[in-house]
mmCIF file of C-alpha atoms in Angstrom:
data_model
loop_
_atom_site.group_PDB
_atom_site.id
_atom_site.type_symbol
_atom_site.label_atom_id
_atom_site.label_comp_id
_atom_site.label_asym_id
_atom_site.label_seq_id
_atom_site.Cartn_x
_atom_site.Cartn_y
_atom_site.Cartn_z
ATOM 1 C CA UNK V 17 40.955 -51.714 5.253
ATOM 2 C CA UNK V 18 42.299 -48.234 4.597
ATOM 3 C CA UNK V 19 40.666 -45.980 2.052
ATOM 4 C CA UNK V 20 41.859 -42.914 0.190
ATOM 5 C CA UNK V 21 38.370 -41.791 -0.765
ATOM 6 C CA UNK V 22 37.482 -38.193 -0.065
ATOM 7 C CA UNK V 23 35.367 -37.342 2.953
ATOM 8 C CA UNK V 24 32.901 -34.597 2.128
ATOM 9 C CA UNK V 25 33.011 -31.660 4.493
ATOM 10 C CA UNK V 26 31.003 -29.295 2.327
ATOM 11 C CA UNK V 27 34.130 -27.260 1.592
ATOM 12 C CA UNK V 28 35.983 -28.064 -1.638
ATOM 13 C CA UNK V 29 39.326 -26.837 -0.287
ATOM 14 C CA UNK V 30 39.078 -29.106 2.734
ATOM 15 C CA UNK V 31 37.733 -32.005 0.678
ATOM 16 C CA UNK V 32 40.899 -32.039 -1.409
ATOM 17 C CA UNK V 33 42.956 -32.525 1.766
ATOM 18 C CA UNK V 34 40.688 -34.886 3.674
ATOM 19 C CA UNK V 35 41.280 -38.580 3.239
ATOM 20 C CA UNK V 36 41.789 -41.691 5.331
ATOM 21 C CA UNK V 37 45.415 -42.855 5.372
ATOM 22 C CA UNK V 38 46.545 -46.359 6.248
ATOM 23 C CA UNK V 39 45.408 -47.441 9.714
ATOM 24 C CA UNK V 40 42.985 -44.526 10.219
ATOM 25 C CA UNK V 41 39.838 -45.075 12.276
ATOM 26 C CA UNK V 42 37.710 -42.478 10.473
ATOM 27 C CA UNK V 43 35.578 -42.711 8.388
ATOM 28 C CA UNK V 44 35.643 -46.515 8.281
ATOM 29 C CA UNK V 45 34.258 -46.650 11.826
ATOM 30 C CA UNK V 46 32.162 -44.365 13.997
ATOM 31 C CA UNK V 47 33.784 -43.720 17.379
ATOM 32 C CA UNK V 48 31.460 -44.122 20.372
ATOM 33 C CA UNK V 49 32.827 -42.786 23.657
ATOM 34 C CA UNK V 50 31.866 -42.711 27.329
ATOM 35 C CA UNK V 51 33.242 -39.529 28.942
ATOM 36 C CA UNK V 52 34.271 -38.613 32.464
ATOM 37 C CA UNK V 53 36.679 -39.446 35.248
ATOM 38 C CA UNK V 54 36.644 -42.461 37.596
ATOM 39 C CA UNK V 55 37.059 -40.145 40.610
ATOM 40 C CA UNK V 56 33.868 -38.171 39.887
ATOM 41 C CA UNK V 57 30.263 -39.326 39.553
ATOM 42 C CA UNK V 58 29.244 -35.835 38.414
ATOM 43 C CA UNK V 59 31.801 -35.423 35.630
ATOM 44 C CA UNK V 60 30.278 -38.088 33.404
ATOM 45 C CA UNK V 61 29.144 -41.633 32.807
ATOM 46 C CA UNK V 62 32.723 -42.969 32.900
ATOM 47 C CA UNK V 63 32.846 -42.410 36.668
ATOM 48 C CA UNK V 64 29.174 -42.632 37.566
ATOM 49 C CA UNK V 65 29.051 -46.424 37.877
ATOM 50 C CA UNK V 66 31.487 -49.178 38.846
ATOM 51 C CA UNK V 67 33.712 -50.319 35.989
ATOM 52 C CA UNK V 68 31.794 -53.458 34.990
ATOM 53 C CA UNK V 69 28.393 -51.769 35.052
ATOM 54 C CA UNK V 70 29.754 -48.782 33.117
ATOM 55 C CA UNK V 71 31.164 -51.061 30.394
ATOM 56 C CA UNK V 72 27.925 -53.042 30.216
ATOM 57 C CA UNK V 73 26.014 -49.798 29.707
ATOM 58 C CA UNK V 74 28.512 -48.779 27.019
ATOM 59 C CA UNK V 75 27.937 -52.033 25.139
ATOM 60 C CA UNK V 76 24.152 -51.735 25.404
ATOM 61 C CA UNK V 77 24.208 -48.172 24.108
ATOM 62 C CA UNK V 78 26.433 -49.169 21.200
ATOM 63 C CA UNK V 79 23.827 -51.736 20.128
ATOM 64 C CA UNK V 80 21.280 -48.913 19.789
ATOM 65 C CA UNK V 81 23.615 -47.094 17.433
ATOM 66 C CA UNK V 82 24.390 -50.225 15.455
ATOM 67 C CA UNK V 83 20.658 -50.693 14.880
ATOM 68 C CA UNK V 84 20.336 -47.074 13.741
ATOM 69 C CA UNK V 85 23.217 -47.376 11.271
ATOM 70 C CA UNK V 86 24.095 -51.033 10.564
ATOM 71 C CA UNK V 87 26.401 -50.028 7.695
ATOM 72 C CA UNK V 88 28.957 -48.243 9.903
ATOM 73 C CA UNK V 89 30.995 -50.326 12.378
ATOM 74 C CA UNK V 90 31.493 -48.788 15.816
ATOM 75 C CA UNK V 91 34.797 -48.328 17.607
ATOM 76 C CA UNK V 92 34.193 -48.216 21.400
ATOM 77 C CA UNK V 93 36.101 -45.546 23.312
ATOM 78 C CA UNK V 94 36.654 -44.247 26.841
ATOM 79 C CA UNK V 95 37.200 -40.484 27.058
ATOM 80 C CA UNK V 96 39.046 -39.597 30.256
ATOM 81 C CA UNK V 97 39.399 -36.073 31.603
ATOM 82 C CA UNK V 98 43.107 -36.579 32.287
ATOM 83 C CA UNK V 99 43.832 -32.936 33.115
ATOM 84 C CA UNK V 100 40.938 -31.279 34.929
ATOM 85 C CA UNK V 101 40.370 -27.524 35.281
ATOM 86 C CA UNK V 102 40.191 -26.303 38.876
ATOM 87 C CA UNK V 103 38.730 -23.301 40.677
ATOM 88 C CA UNK V 104 41.948 -22.775 42.672
ATOM 89 C CA UNK V 105 45.353 -21.941 41.141
ATOM 90 C CA UNK V 106 47.404 -24.744 42.680
ATOM 91 C CA UNK V 107 51.125 -24.505 43.432
ATOM 92 C CA UNK V 108 52.113 -23.327 39.950
ATOM 93 C CA UNK V 109 49.110 -21.101 39.247
ATOM 94 C CA UNK V 110 47.848 -23.415 36.504
ATOM 95 C CA UNK V 111 44.231 -23.794 37.687
ATOM 96 C CA UNK V 112 44.303 -27.447 36.625
ATOM 97 C CA UNK V 113 44.958 -30.860 38.111
ATOM 98 C CA UNK V 114 46.851 -33.586 36.313
ATOM 99 C CA UNK V 115 45.545 -37.057 37.039
ATOM 100 C CA UNK V 116 48.024 -39.501 38.559
ATOM 101 C CA UNK V 117 49.740 -42.201 36.525
ATOM 102 C CA UNK V 118 47.685 -44.676 38.528
ATOM 103 C CA UNK V 119 44.385 -43.156 37.389
ATOM 104 C CA UNK V 120 45.391 -42.834 33.739
ATOM 105 C CA UNK V 121 46.839 -46.342 33.596
ATOM 106 C CA UNK V 122 43.665 -47.721 35.184
ATOM 107 C CA UNK V 123 41.486 -46.287 32.402
ATOM 108 C CA UNK V 124 43.987 -47.383 29.750
ATOM 109 C CA UNK V 125 43.759 -50.898 31.172
ATOM 110 C CA UNK V 126 39.954 -50.766 31.037
ATOM 111 C CA UNK V 127 40.138 -49.693 27.406
ATOM 112 C CA UNK V 128 42.722 -52.282 26.446
ATOM 113 C CA UNK V 129 40.739 -55.103 28.054
ATOM 114 C CA UNK V 130 37.509 -53.941 26.384
ATOM 115 C CA UNK V 131 39.018 -53.386 22.910
ATOM 116 C CA UNK V 132 38.254 -49.694 23.302
ATOM 117 C CA UNK V 133 40.454 -46.801 22.296
ATOM 118 C CA UNK V 134 41.116 -44.154 24.961
ATOM 119 C CA UNK V 135 41.028 -40.363 24.692
ATOM 120 C CA UNK V 136 42.961 -38.259 27.181
ATOM 121 C CA UNK V 137 41.279 -34.864 27.518
ATOM 122 C CA UNK V 138 43.004 -31.634 28.516
ATOM 123 C CA UNK V 139 41.230 -28.848 30.415
ATOM 124 C CA UNK V 140 44.244 -26.562 30.610
ATOM 125 C CA UNK V 141 42.945 -23.781 32.855
ATOM 126 C CA UNK V 142 45.789 -21.234 32.886
ATOM 127 C CA UNK V 143 48.548 -23.744 32.089
ATOM 128 C CA UNK V 144 50.160 -23.591 28.622
ATOM 129 C CA UNK V 145 48.918 -26.327 26.303
ATOM 130 C CA UNK V 146 52.371 -27.563 25.230
ATOM 131 C CA UNK V 147 53.595 -28.880 28.602
ATOM 132 C CA UNK V 148 50.205 -30.511 29.280
ATOM 133 C CA UNK V 149 50.487 -32.457 26.024
ATOM 134 C CA UNK V 150 54.071 -33.367 26.861
ATOM 135 C CA UNK V 151 52.870 -34.698 30.218
ATOM 136 C CA UNK V 152 50.546 -37.056 28.340
ATOM 137 C CA UNK V 153 53.150 -37.912 25.716
ATOM 138 C CA UNK V 154 54.207 -41.193 27.320
ATOM 139 C CA UNK V 155 50.623 -42.409 26.922
ATOM 140 C CA UNK V 156 50.052 -40.928 23.473
ATOM 141 C CA UNK V 157 52.918 -43.122 22.243
ATOM 142 C CA UNK V 158 50.479 -46.021 22.508
ATOM 143 C CA UNK V 159 48.587 -46.711 19.263
ATOM 144 C CA UNK V 160 45.148 -46.880 20.928
ATOM 145 C CA UNK V 161 45.464 -43.578 22.844
ATOM 146 C CA UNK V 162 44.180 -40.300 21.362
ATOM 147 C CA UNK V 163 43.761 -36.686 22.483
ATOM 148 C CA UNK V 164 40.965 -34.251 23.342
ATOM 149 C CA UNK V 165 41.304 -30.519 24.039
ATOM 150 C CA UNK V 166 38.536 -28.452 25.626
ATOM 151 C CA UNK V 167 38.336 -24.726 24.794
ATOM 152 C CA UNK V 168 35.708 -24.200 27.502
ATOM 153 C CA UNK V 169 38.474 -24.394 30.096
ATOM 154 C CA UNK V 170 41.223 -22.630 28.125
ATOM 155 C CA UNK V 171 41.201 -19.380 30.071
ATOM 156 C CA UNK V 172 43.034 -16.971 27.787
ATOM 157 C CA UNK V 173 41.376 -13.998 29.533
ATOM 158 C CA UNK V 174 42.811 -14.969 32.913
ATOM 159 C CA UNK V 175 39.375 -15.713 34.363
ATOM 160 C CA UNK V 176 38.868 -18.638 36.718
ATOM 161 C CA UNK V 177 37.759 -21.845 35.001
ATOM 162 C CA UNK V 178 34.009 -22.235 35.265
ATOM 163 C CA UNK V 179 33.282 -18.500 35.559
ATOM 164 C CA UNK V 180 33.482 -17.814 31.807
ATOM 165 C CA UNK V 181 33.688 -19.903 28.641
ATOM 166 C CA UNK V 182 37.262 -20.091 27.393
ATOM 167 C CA UNK V 183 38.628 -20.385 23.860
ATOM 168 C CA UNK V 184 41.317 -21.734 21.575
ATOM 169 C CA UNK V 185 42.685 -20.081 18.453
ATOM 170 C CA UNK V 186 43.421 -22.052 15.305
ATOM 171 C CA UNK V 187 47.082 -21.717 16.288
ATOM 172 C CA UNK V 188 46.400 -23.754 19.445
ATOM 173 C CA UNK V 189 44.587 -26.472 17.507
ATOM 174 C CA UNK V 190 47.481 -26.517 15.030
ATOM 175 C CA UNK V 191 49.899 -26.909 17.950
ATOM 176 C CA UNK V 192 47.998 -30.008 19.077
ATOM 177 C CA UNK V 193 47.908 -31.372 15.528
ATOM 178 C CA UNK V 194 51.650 -30.851 15.129
ATOM 179 C CA UNK V 195 52.325 -32.540 18.471
ATOM 180 C CA UNK V 196 50.279 -35.601 17.533
ATOM 181 C CA UNK V 197 51.742 -35.732 14.034
ATOM 182 C CA UNK V 198 55.236 -35.759 15.515
ATOM 183 C CA UNK V 199 54.244 -38.654 17.774
ATOM 184 C CA UNK V 200 52.861 -40.603 14.818
ATOM 185 C CA UNK V 201 56.023 -40.116 12.769
ATOM 186 C CA UNK V 202 58.452 -40.698 15.632
ATOM 187 C CA UNK V 203 56.821 -43.886 16.902
ATOM 188 C CA UNK V 204 55.466 -45.152 13.555
ATOM 189 C CA UNK V 205 51.851 -45.103 14.734
ATOM 190 C CA UNK V 206 48.544 -45.129 12.868
ATOM 191 C CA UNK V 207 46.914 -41.693 12.596
ATOM 192 C CA UNK V 208 45.809 -40.074 15.838
ATOM 193 C CA UNK V 209 42.357 -38.598 16.458
ATOM 194 C CA UNK V 210 42.105 -35.108 17.967
ATOM 195 C CA UNK V 211 38.731 -34.172 19.474
ATOM 196 C CA UNK V 212 38.090 -30.440 19.895
ATOM 197 C CA UNK V 213 34.982 -29.598 21.937
ATOM 198 C CA UNK V 214 32.811 -26.669 20.881
ATOM 199 C CA UNK V 215 29.364 -25.246 21.644
ATOM 200 C CA UNK V 216 29.676 -21.472 21.045
ATOM 201 C CA UNK V 217 30.921 -19.230 18.268
ATOM 202 C CA UNK V 218 33.737 -17.805 20.364
ATOM 203 C CA UNK V 219 35.240 -21.079 21.577
ATOM 204 C CA UNK V 220 37.254 -21.550 18.364
ATOM 205 C CA UNK V 221 38.834 -18.503 16.754
ATOM 206 C CA UNK V 222 39.946 -18.370 13.102
ATOM 207 C CA UNK V 223 38.799 -21.907 12.259
ATOM 208 C CA UNK V 224 39.757 -21.410 8.600
ATOM 209 C CA UNK V 225 43.405 -21.328 9.667
ATOM 210 C CA UNK V 226 43.309 -24.853 11.128
ATOM 211 C CA UNK V 227 45.706 -26.932 9.047
ATOM 212 C CA UNK V 228 44.959 -30.551 8.228
ATOM 213 C CA UNK V 229 47.641 -33.212 8.536
ATOM 214 C CA UNK V 230 47.440 -36.786 7.183
ATOM 215 C CA UNK V 231 48.729 -38.101 10.528
ATOM 216 C CA UNK V 232 45.886 -36.552 12.556
ATOM 217 C CA UNK V 233 42.109 -36.788 12.162
ATOM 218 C CA UNK V 234 40.387 -33.705 13.613
ATOM 219 C CA UNK V 235 36.900 -34.022 15.101
ATOM 220 C CA UNK V 236 34.954 -30.864 15.964
ATOM 221 C CA UNK V 237 32.605 -32.082 18.681
ATOM 222 C CA UNK V 238 29.302 -30.291 19.419
ATOM 223 C CA UNK V 239 29.547 -30.309 23.190
ATOM 224 C CA UNK V 240 26.495 -28.378 24.390
ATOM 225 C CA UNK V 241 23.586 -29.643 26.471
ATOM 226 C CA UNK V 242 19.916 -28.784 26.248
ATOM 227 C CA UNK V 243 16.755 -29.625 24.320
ATOM 228 C CA UNK V 244 17.065 -31.181 20.850
ATOM 229 C CA UNK V 245 16.211 -27.963 18.976
ATOM 230 C CA UNK V 246 19.045 -26.085 20.710
ATOM 231 C CA UNK V 247 21.533 -28.886 20.103
ATOM 232 C CA UNK V 248 20.594 -29.098 16.416
ATOM 233 C CA UNK V 249 20.948 -25.329 16.018
ATOM 234 C CA UNK V 250 24.358 -25.363 17.740
ATOM 235 C CA UNK V 251 25.544 -28.193 15.508
ATOM 236 C CA UNK V 252 24.410 -26.280 12.422
ATOM 237 C CA UNK V 253 25.894 -22.928 13.469
ATOM 238 C CA UNK V 254 29.217 -23.947 15.016
ATOM 239 C CA UNK V 255 30.054 -27.315 13.432
ATOM 240 C CA UNK V 256 28.358 -27.608 10.042
ATOM 241 C CA UNK V 257 28.815 -23.953 9.008
ATOM 242 C CA UNK V 258 32.477 -23.881 10.077
ATOM 243 C CA UNK V 259 33.778 -27.195 8.706
ATOM 244 C CA UNK V 260 37.209 -28.494 9.624
ATOM 245 C CA UNK V 261 37.349 -32.244 8.945
ATOM 246 C CA UNK V 262 35.128 -34.693 10.876
ATOM 247 C CA UNK V 263 32.261 -33.900 13.210
ATOM 248 C CA UNK V 264 31.142 -35.162 16.607
ATOM 249 C CA UNK V 265 28.069 -34.867 18.804
ATOM 250 C CA UNK V 266 27.735 -35.086 22.562
ATOM 251 C CA UNK V 267 24.746 -36.377 24.519
ATOM 252 C CA UNK V 268 24.165 -35.914 28.244
ATOM 253 C CA UNK V 269 22.391 -38.546 30.317
ATOM 254 C CA UNK V 270 21.534 -35.896 32.917
ATOM 255 C CA UNK V 271 21.955 -32.357 31.547
ATOM 256 C CA UNK V 272 19.913 -32.888 28.373
ATOM 257 C CA UNK V 273 16.895 -33.300 30.711
ATOM 258 C CA UNK V 274 17.559 -30.198 32.830
ATOM 259 C CA UNK V 275 15.121 -27.906 31.030
ATOM 260 C CA UNK V 276 11.422 -28.745 31.495
ATOM 261 C CA UNK V 277 10.185 -30.888 28.634
ATOM 262 C CA UNK V 278 13.681 -31.589 27.347
ATOM 263 C CA UNK V 279 15.005 -35.049 26.523
ATOM 264 C CA UNK V 280 18.018 -36.841 25.132
ATOM 265 C CA UNK V 281 18.129 -37.209 21.351
ATOM 266 C CA UNK V 282 17.835 -40.653 19.776
ATOM 267 C CA UNK V 283 20.552 -42.167 17.582
ATOM 268 C CA UNK V 284 18.243 -41.777 14.588
ATOM 269 C CA UNK V 285 17.829 -38.041 15.269
ATOM 270 C CA UNK V 286 21.565 -37.493 15.604
ATOM 271 C CA UNK V 287 22.302 -39.474 12.437
ATOM 272 C CA UNK V 288 19.814 -37.316 10.521
ATOM 273 C CA UNK V 289 22.170 -34.345 10.975
ATOM 274 C CA UNK V 290 24.314 -33.112 8.098
ATOM 275 C CA UNK V 291 27.082 -34.128 8.046
ATOM 276 C CA UNK V 292 26.514 -37.322 10.011
ATOM 277 C CA UNK V 293 28.681 -37.189 13.153
ATOM 278 C CA UNK V 294 31.474 -39.762 13.148
ATOM 279 C CA UNK V 295 32.287 -39.327 16.828
ATOM 280 C CA UNK V 296 29.553 -39.791 19.448
ATOM 281 C CA UNK V 297 30.169 -39.008 23.094
ATOM 282 C CA UNK V 298 27.925 -39.625 26.120
ATOM 283 C CA UNK V 299 28.568 -37.821 29.400
#
């Protein structure tokens, strides 16, 4: 059931604009996503295992989160890197690869069969954001398909993806919001969710200029890996202290163990953060 109650962001200006319109997922449900690409075992859990095993693992992990917070229903999700940054420029100099219709439709089918929503993520490289969103537009017309944009691979300096951390300005986030809002109005859809990844100060410029829209729910997702103390500090510094609307938190099955003595955080530890993340992603 839809709610018009305010969602506290810690900022009174934002709070007056933040509410859940009819058909919105947040904050009635917490989104729980498996991230990656079916063509890559290294990119994330989505492609690390065969489909059935991956979905079984997703369901088992969700049960852990349901135990940690029985009061908040969980919306399963698959988060596909649909446009992947590349180390080579390609024919048009874009330093990115668009996944084929076959690949995207395969993951959409997995999501549809599993009652999971699907996020299509853009790593734009050097390509302008607008045409990449337009490329995904035929999928974003579907009510269960949402969008992610990754500043890490938005190479405004002209550097090769992967050699430096990229960035988006508020104007870029607003462009994505406006695109999704237009889709919602044109196709009479429930509100879309926009996930924006972030793990450094410089990845999002001028966050105060990000404009909220009732047709789009913005999630700022703490995307960094490392030991729990580092992840908590990053969440505090780059997500909590620079509030936009909703918050997310990413956990890494492999990378969170890379430093000696490190480990993956438990659901209870993540839910102890302020504000409580409403989008959880495992890679």
